[in-house]
mmCIF file of C-alpha atoms in Angstrom:
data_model
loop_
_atom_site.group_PDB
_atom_site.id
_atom_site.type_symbol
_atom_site.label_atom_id
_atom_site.label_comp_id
_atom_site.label_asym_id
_atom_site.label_seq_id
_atom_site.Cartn_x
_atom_site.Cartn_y
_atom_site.Cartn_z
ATOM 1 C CA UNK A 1 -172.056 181.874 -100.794
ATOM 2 C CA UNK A 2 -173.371 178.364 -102.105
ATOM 3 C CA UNK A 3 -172.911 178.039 -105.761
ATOM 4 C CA UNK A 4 -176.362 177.216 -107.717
ATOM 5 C CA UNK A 5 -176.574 175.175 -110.684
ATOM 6 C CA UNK A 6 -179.698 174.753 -112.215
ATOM 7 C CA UNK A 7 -181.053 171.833 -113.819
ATOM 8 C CA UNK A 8 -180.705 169.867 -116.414
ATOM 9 C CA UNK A 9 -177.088 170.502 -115.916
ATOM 10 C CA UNK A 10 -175.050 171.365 -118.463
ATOM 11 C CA UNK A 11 -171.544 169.791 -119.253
ATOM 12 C CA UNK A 12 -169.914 172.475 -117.188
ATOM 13 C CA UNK A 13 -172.277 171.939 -114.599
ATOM 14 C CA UNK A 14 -171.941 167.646 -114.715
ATOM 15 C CA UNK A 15 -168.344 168.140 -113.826
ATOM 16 C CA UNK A 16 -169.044 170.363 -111.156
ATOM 17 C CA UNK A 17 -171.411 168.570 -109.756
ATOM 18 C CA UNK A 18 -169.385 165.117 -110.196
ATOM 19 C CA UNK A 19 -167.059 166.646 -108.156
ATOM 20 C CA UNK A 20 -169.171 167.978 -105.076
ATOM 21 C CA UNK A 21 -170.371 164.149 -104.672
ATOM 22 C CA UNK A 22 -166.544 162.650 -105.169
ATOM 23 C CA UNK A 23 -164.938 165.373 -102.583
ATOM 24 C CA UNK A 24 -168.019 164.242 -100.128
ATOM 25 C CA UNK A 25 -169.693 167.884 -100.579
ATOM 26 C CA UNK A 26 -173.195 168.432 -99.504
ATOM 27 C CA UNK A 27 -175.932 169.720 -101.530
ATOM 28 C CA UNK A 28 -179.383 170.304 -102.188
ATOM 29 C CA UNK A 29 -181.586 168.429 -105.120
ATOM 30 C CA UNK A 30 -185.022 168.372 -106.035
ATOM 31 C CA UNK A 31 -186.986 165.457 -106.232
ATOM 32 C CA UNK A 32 -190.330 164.155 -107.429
ATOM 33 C CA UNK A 33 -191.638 165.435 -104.084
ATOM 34 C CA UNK A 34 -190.296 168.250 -101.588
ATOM 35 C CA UNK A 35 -186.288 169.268 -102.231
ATOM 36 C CA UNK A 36 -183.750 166.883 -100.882
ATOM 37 C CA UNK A 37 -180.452 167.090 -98.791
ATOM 38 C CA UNK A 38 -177.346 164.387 -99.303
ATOM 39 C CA UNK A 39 -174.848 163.784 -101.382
ATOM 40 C CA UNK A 40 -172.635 160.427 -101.557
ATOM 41 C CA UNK A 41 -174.506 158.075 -98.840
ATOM 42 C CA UNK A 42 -171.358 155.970 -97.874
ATOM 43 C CA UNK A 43 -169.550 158.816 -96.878
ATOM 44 C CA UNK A 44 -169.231 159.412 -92.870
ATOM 45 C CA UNK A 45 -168.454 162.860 -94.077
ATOM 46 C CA UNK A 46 -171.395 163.766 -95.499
ATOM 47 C CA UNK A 47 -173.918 161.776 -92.723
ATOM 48 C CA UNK A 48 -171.921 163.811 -90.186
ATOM 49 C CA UNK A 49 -172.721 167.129 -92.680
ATOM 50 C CA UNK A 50 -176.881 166.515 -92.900
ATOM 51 C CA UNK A 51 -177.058 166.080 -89.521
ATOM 52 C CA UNK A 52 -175.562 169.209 -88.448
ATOM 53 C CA UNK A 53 -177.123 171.527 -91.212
ATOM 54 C CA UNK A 54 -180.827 170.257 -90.590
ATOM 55 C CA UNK A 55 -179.805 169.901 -86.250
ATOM 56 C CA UNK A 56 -181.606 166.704 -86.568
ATOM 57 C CA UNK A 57 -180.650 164.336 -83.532
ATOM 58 C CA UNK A 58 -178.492 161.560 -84.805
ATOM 59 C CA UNK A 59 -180.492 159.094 -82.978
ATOM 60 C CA UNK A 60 -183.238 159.578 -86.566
ATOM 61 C CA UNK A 61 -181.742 157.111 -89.439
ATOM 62 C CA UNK A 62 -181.119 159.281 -92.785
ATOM 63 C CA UNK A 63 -183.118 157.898 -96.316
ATOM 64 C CA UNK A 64 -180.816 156.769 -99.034
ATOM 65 C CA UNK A 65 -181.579 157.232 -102.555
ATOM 66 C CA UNK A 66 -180.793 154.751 -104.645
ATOM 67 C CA UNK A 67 -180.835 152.864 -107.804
ATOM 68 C CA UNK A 68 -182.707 149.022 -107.610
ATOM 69 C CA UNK A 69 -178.963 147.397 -108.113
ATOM 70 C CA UNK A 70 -177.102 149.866 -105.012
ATOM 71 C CA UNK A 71 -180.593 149.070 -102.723
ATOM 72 C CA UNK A 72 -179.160 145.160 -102.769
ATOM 73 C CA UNK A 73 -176.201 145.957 -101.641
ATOM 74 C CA UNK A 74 -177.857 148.033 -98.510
ATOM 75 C CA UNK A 75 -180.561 146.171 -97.825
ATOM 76 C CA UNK A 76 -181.641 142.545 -97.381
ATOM 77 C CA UNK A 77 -185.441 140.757 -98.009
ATOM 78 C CA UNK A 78 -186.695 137.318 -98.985
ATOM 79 C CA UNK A 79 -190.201 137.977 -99.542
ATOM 80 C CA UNK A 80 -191.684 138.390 -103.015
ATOM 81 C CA UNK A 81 -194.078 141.281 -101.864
ATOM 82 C CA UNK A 82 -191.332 143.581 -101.589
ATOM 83 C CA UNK A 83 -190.370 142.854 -105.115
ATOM 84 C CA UNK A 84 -193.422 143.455 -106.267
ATOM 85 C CA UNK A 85 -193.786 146.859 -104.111
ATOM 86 C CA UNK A 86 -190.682 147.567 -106.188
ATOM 87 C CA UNK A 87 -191.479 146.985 -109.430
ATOM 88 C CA UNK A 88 -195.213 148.835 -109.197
ATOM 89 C CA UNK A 89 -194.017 151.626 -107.543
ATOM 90 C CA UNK A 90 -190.696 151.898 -108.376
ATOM 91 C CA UNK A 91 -189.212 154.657 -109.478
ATOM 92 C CA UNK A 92 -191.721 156.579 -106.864
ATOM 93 C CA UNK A 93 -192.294 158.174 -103.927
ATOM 94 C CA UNK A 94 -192.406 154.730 -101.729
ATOM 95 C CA UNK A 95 -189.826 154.660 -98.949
ATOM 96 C CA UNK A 96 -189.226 151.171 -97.521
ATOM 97 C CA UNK A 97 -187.598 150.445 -93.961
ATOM 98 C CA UNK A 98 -185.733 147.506 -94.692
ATOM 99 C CA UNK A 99 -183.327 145.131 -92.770
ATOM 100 C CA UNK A 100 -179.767 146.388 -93.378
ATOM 101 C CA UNK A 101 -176.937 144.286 -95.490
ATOM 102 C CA UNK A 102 -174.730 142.998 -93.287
ATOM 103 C CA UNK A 103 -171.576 144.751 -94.515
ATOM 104 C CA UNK A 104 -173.483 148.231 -94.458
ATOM 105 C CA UNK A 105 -171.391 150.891 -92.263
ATOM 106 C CA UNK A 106 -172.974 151.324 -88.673
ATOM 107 C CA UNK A 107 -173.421 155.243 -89.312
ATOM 108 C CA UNK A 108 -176.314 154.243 -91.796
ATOM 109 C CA UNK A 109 -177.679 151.509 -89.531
ATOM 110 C CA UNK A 110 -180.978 153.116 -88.421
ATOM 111 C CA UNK A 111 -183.292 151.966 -85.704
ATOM 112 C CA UNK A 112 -183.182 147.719 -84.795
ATOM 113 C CA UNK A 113 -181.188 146.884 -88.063
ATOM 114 C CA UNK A 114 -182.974 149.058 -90.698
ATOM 115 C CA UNK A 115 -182.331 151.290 -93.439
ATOM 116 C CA UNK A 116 -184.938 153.548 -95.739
ATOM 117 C CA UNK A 117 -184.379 153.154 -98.918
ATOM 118 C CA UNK A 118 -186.197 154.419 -102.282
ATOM 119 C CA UNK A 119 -185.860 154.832 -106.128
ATOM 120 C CA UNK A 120 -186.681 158.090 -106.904
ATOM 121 C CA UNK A 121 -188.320 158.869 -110.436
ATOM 122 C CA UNK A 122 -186.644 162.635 -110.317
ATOM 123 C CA UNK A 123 -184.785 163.245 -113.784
ATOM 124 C CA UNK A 124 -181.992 164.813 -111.299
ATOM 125 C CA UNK A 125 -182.206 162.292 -108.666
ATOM 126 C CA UNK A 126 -181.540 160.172 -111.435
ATOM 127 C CA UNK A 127 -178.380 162.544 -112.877
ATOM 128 C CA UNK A 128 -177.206 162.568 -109.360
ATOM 129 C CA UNK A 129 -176.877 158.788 -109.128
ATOM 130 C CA UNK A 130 -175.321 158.463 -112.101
ATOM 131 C CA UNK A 131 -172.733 160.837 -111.793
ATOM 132 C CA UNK A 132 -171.726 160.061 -108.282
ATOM 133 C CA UNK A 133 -172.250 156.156 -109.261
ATOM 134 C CA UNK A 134 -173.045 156.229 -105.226
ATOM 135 C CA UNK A 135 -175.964 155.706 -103.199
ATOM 136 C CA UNK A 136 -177.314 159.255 -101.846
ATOM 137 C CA UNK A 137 -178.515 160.435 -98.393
ATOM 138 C CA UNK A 138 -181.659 162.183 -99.078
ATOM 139 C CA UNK A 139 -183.563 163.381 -96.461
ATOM 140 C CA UNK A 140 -185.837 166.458 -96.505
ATOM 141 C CA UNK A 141 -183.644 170.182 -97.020
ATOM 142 C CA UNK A 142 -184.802 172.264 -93.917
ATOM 143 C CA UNK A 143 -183.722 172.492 -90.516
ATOM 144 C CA UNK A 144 -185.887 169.751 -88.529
ATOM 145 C CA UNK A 145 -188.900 170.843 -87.189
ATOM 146 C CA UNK A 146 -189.541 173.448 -90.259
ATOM 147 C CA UNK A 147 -191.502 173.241 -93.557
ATOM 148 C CA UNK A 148 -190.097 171.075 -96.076
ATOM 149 C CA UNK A 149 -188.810 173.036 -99.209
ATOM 150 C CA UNK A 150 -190.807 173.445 -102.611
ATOM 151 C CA UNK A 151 -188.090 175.620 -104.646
ATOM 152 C CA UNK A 152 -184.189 176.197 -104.299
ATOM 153 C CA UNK A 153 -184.600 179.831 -102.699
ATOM 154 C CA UNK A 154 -186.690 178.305 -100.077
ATOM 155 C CA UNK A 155 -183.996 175.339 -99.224
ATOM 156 C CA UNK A 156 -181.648 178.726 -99.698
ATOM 157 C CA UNK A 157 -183.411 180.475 -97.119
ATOM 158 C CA UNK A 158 -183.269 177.738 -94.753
ATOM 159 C CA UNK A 159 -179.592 176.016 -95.206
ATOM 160 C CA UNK A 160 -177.656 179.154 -96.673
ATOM 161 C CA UNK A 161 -173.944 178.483 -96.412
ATOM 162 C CA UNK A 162 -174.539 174.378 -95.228
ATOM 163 C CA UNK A 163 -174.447 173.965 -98.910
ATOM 164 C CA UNK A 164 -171.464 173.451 -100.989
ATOM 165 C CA UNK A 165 -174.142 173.253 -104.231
ATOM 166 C CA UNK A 166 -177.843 173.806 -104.977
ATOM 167 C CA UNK A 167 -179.077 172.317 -107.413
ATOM 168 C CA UNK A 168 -182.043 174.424 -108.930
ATOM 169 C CA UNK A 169 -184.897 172.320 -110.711
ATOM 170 C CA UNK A 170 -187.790 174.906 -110.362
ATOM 171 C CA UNK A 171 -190.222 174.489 -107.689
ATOM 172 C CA UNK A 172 -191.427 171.238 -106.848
ATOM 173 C CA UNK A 173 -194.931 170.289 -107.776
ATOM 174 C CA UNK A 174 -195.458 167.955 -104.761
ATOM 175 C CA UNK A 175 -196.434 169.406 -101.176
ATOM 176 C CA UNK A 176 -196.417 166.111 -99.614
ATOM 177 C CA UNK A 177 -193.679 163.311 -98.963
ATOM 178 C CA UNK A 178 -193.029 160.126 -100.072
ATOM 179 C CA UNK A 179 -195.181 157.286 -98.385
ATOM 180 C CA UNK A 180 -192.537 155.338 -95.940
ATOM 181 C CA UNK A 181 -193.778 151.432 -95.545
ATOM 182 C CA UNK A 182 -191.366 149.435 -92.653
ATOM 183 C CA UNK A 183 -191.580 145.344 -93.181
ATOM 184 C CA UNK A 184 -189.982 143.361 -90.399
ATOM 185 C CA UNK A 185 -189.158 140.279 -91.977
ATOM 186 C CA UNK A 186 -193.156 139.292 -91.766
ATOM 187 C CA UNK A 187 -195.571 141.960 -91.805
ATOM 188 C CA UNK A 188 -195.855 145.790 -92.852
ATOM 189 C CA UNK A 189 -196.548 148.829 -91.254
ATOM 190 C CA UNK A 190 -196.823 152.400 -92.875
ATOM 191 C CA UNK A 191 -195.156 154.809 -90.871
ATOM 192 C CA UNK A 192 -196.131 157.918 -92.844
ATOM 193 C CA UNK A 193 -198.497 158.318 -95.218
ATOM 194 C CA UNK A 194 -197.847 160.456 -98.611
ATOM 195 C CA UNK A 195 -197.781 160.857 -102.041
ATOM 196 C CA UNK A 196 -198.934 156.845 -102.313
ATOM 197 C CA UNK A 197 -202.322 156.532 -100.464
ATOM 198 C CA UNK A 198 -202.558 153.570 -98.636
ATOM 199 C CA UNK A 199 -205.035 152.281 -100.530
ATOM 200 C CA UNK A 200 -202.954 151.550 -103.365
ATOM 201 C CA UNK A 201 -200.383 149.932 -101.353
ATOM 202 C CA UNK A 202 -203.270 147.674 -99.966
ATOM 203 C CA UNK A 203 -203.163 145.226 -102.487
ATOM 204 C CA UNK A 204 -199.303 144.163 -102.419
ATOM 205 C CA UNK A 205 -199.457 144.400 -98.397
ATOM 206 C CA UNK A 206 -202.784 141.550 -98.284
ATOM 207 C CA UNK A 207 -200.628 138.756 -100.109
ATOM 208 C CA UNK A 208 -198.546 136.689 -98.572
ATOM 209 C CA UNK A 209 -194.864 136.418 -99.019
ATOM 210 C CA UNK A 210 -195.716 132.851 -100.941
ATOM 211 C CA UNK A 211 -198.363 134.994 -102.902
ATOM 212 C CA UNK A 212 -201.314 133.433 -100.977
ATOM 213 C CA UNK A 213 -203.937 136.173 -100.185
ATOM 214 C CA UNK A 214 -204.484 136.811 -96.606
ATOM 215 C CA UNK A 215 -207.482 138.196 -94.977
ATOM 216 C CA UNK A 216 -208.516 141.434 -94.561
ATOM 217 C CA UNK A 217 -209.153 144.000 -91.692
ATOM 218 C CA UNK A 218 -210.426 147.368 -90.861
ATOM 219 C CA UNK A 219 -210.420 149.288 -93.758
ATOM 220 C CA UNK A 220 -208.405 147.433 -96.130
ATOM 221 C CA UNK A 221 -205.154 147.699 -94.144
ATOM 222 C CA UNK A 222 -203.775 144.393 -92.946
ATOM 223 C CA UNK A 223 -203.218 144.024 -89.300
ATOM 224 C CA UNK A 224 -199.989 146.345 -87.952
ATOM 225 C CA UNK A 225 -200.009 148.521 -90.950
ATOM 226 C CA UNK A 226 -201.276 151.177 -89.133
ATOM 227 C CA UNK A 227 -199.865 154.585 -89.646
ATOM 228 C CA UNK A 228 -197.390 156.601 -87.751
ATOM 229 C CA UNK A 229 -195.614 160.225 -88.317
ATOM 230 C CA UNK A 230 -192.492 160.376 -89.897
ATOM 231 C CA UNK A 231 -190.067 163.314 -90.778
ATOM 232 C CA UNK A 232 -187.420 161.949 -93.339
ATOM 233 C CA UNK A 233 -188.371 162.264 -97.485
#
């Protein structure tokens, strides 16, 4: 049966926990949106473990959570737009598809070079990271193609023994996911939009890396940041 630990964690309950993420355990977390799934994000162990309990194909990149410092040392950028994405919405629910560090292991390599990447404003995201002093895999916690989870019996219900810990932060008070924004080296697209309208993005996405404004189109969405589904938190 997967041991629960609910949250904030107690002293007990830090050690325990410190030592799911350092033995490459899996486990379930909420976050400022739905529940997550991960645990230590460098591990083959545990990319090889989310795939199999949500039967996601392994062809779909996993998210990492992650504080500002570990997302330099997974990702690379040289435009001043996605510093300033950072520090507005930052900790958030704003994924960013990135190009990867070059030293990052292939099994986090996503799709043409890229990696997701996000700092999450959860108080246990937040414990998590700290503890594990690792970057985590945090994807959604449900088998793919079902409902995200709101509360720790639903992720329960769905996962049941995939889980070496739950952690159990009451039900979330989000229904939606976090908005994921891809930039190519030049432009932006959102992939999925969610908690962050893109309206509020809008502004960061119309200046120019050299902080020139650019022109306008459609509705207020520069050109190629149209929207597309998505499945990962």
């Amino acid at each position: 049966m997967t041991q629960r630990v609910p949250f904030p964690f107690t002293p007990e309950d830090e050690a325990k926990v410190a030592r799911c993420l350092r033995e490459e355990e899996l486990l379930a977390f909420p976050t400022e949106t739905v529940y997550g799934l991960g645990g230590n994000a460098l591990s083959e162990t545990v990319v090889q473990r989310v795939y199999a309990a949500k039967g996601r194909a392994v062809e779909k990149a996993l998210p990492v959570l992650a504080t500002p410092e570990q997302v330099r040392e997974l990702a690379i950028w040289d435009d001043s737009r996605i510093d300033g994405l950072m520090a507005k919405f930052w900790p958030g629910p704003l994924t960013l598809v990135l190009p990867v560090h070059p030293e990052l292991p292939e099994f986090l390599r996503g799709p043409n070079g890229t990696i997701a990447v996000r700092h999450s404003s959860a108080p246990a995201v937040q414990a998590l990271l700290e503890l594990g002093g690792k970057p985590l895999i945090g994807t959604s916690a449900n088998r793919s193609g079902q409902p995200s989870c709101r509360s720790a019996d639903a992720v329960a219900e769905q996962l049941g023994d995939a889980l070496d810990l739950l952690v159990d932060g009451g039900p979330a008070s989000e229904t939606r996911p976090s908005t994921l924004v891809r930039w190519d080296g030049e432009s932006f697209e959102i992939l999925r939009e969610g908690v962050l309208p893109s309206s509020a993005l809008a502004p960061f996405l119309l200046v120019a890396s050299g902080g020139i404004p650019t022109q306008a189109t459609g509705a207020g969405v520069p050109p190629r940041a149209t929207r597309k589904s998505g499945d990962s938190q």
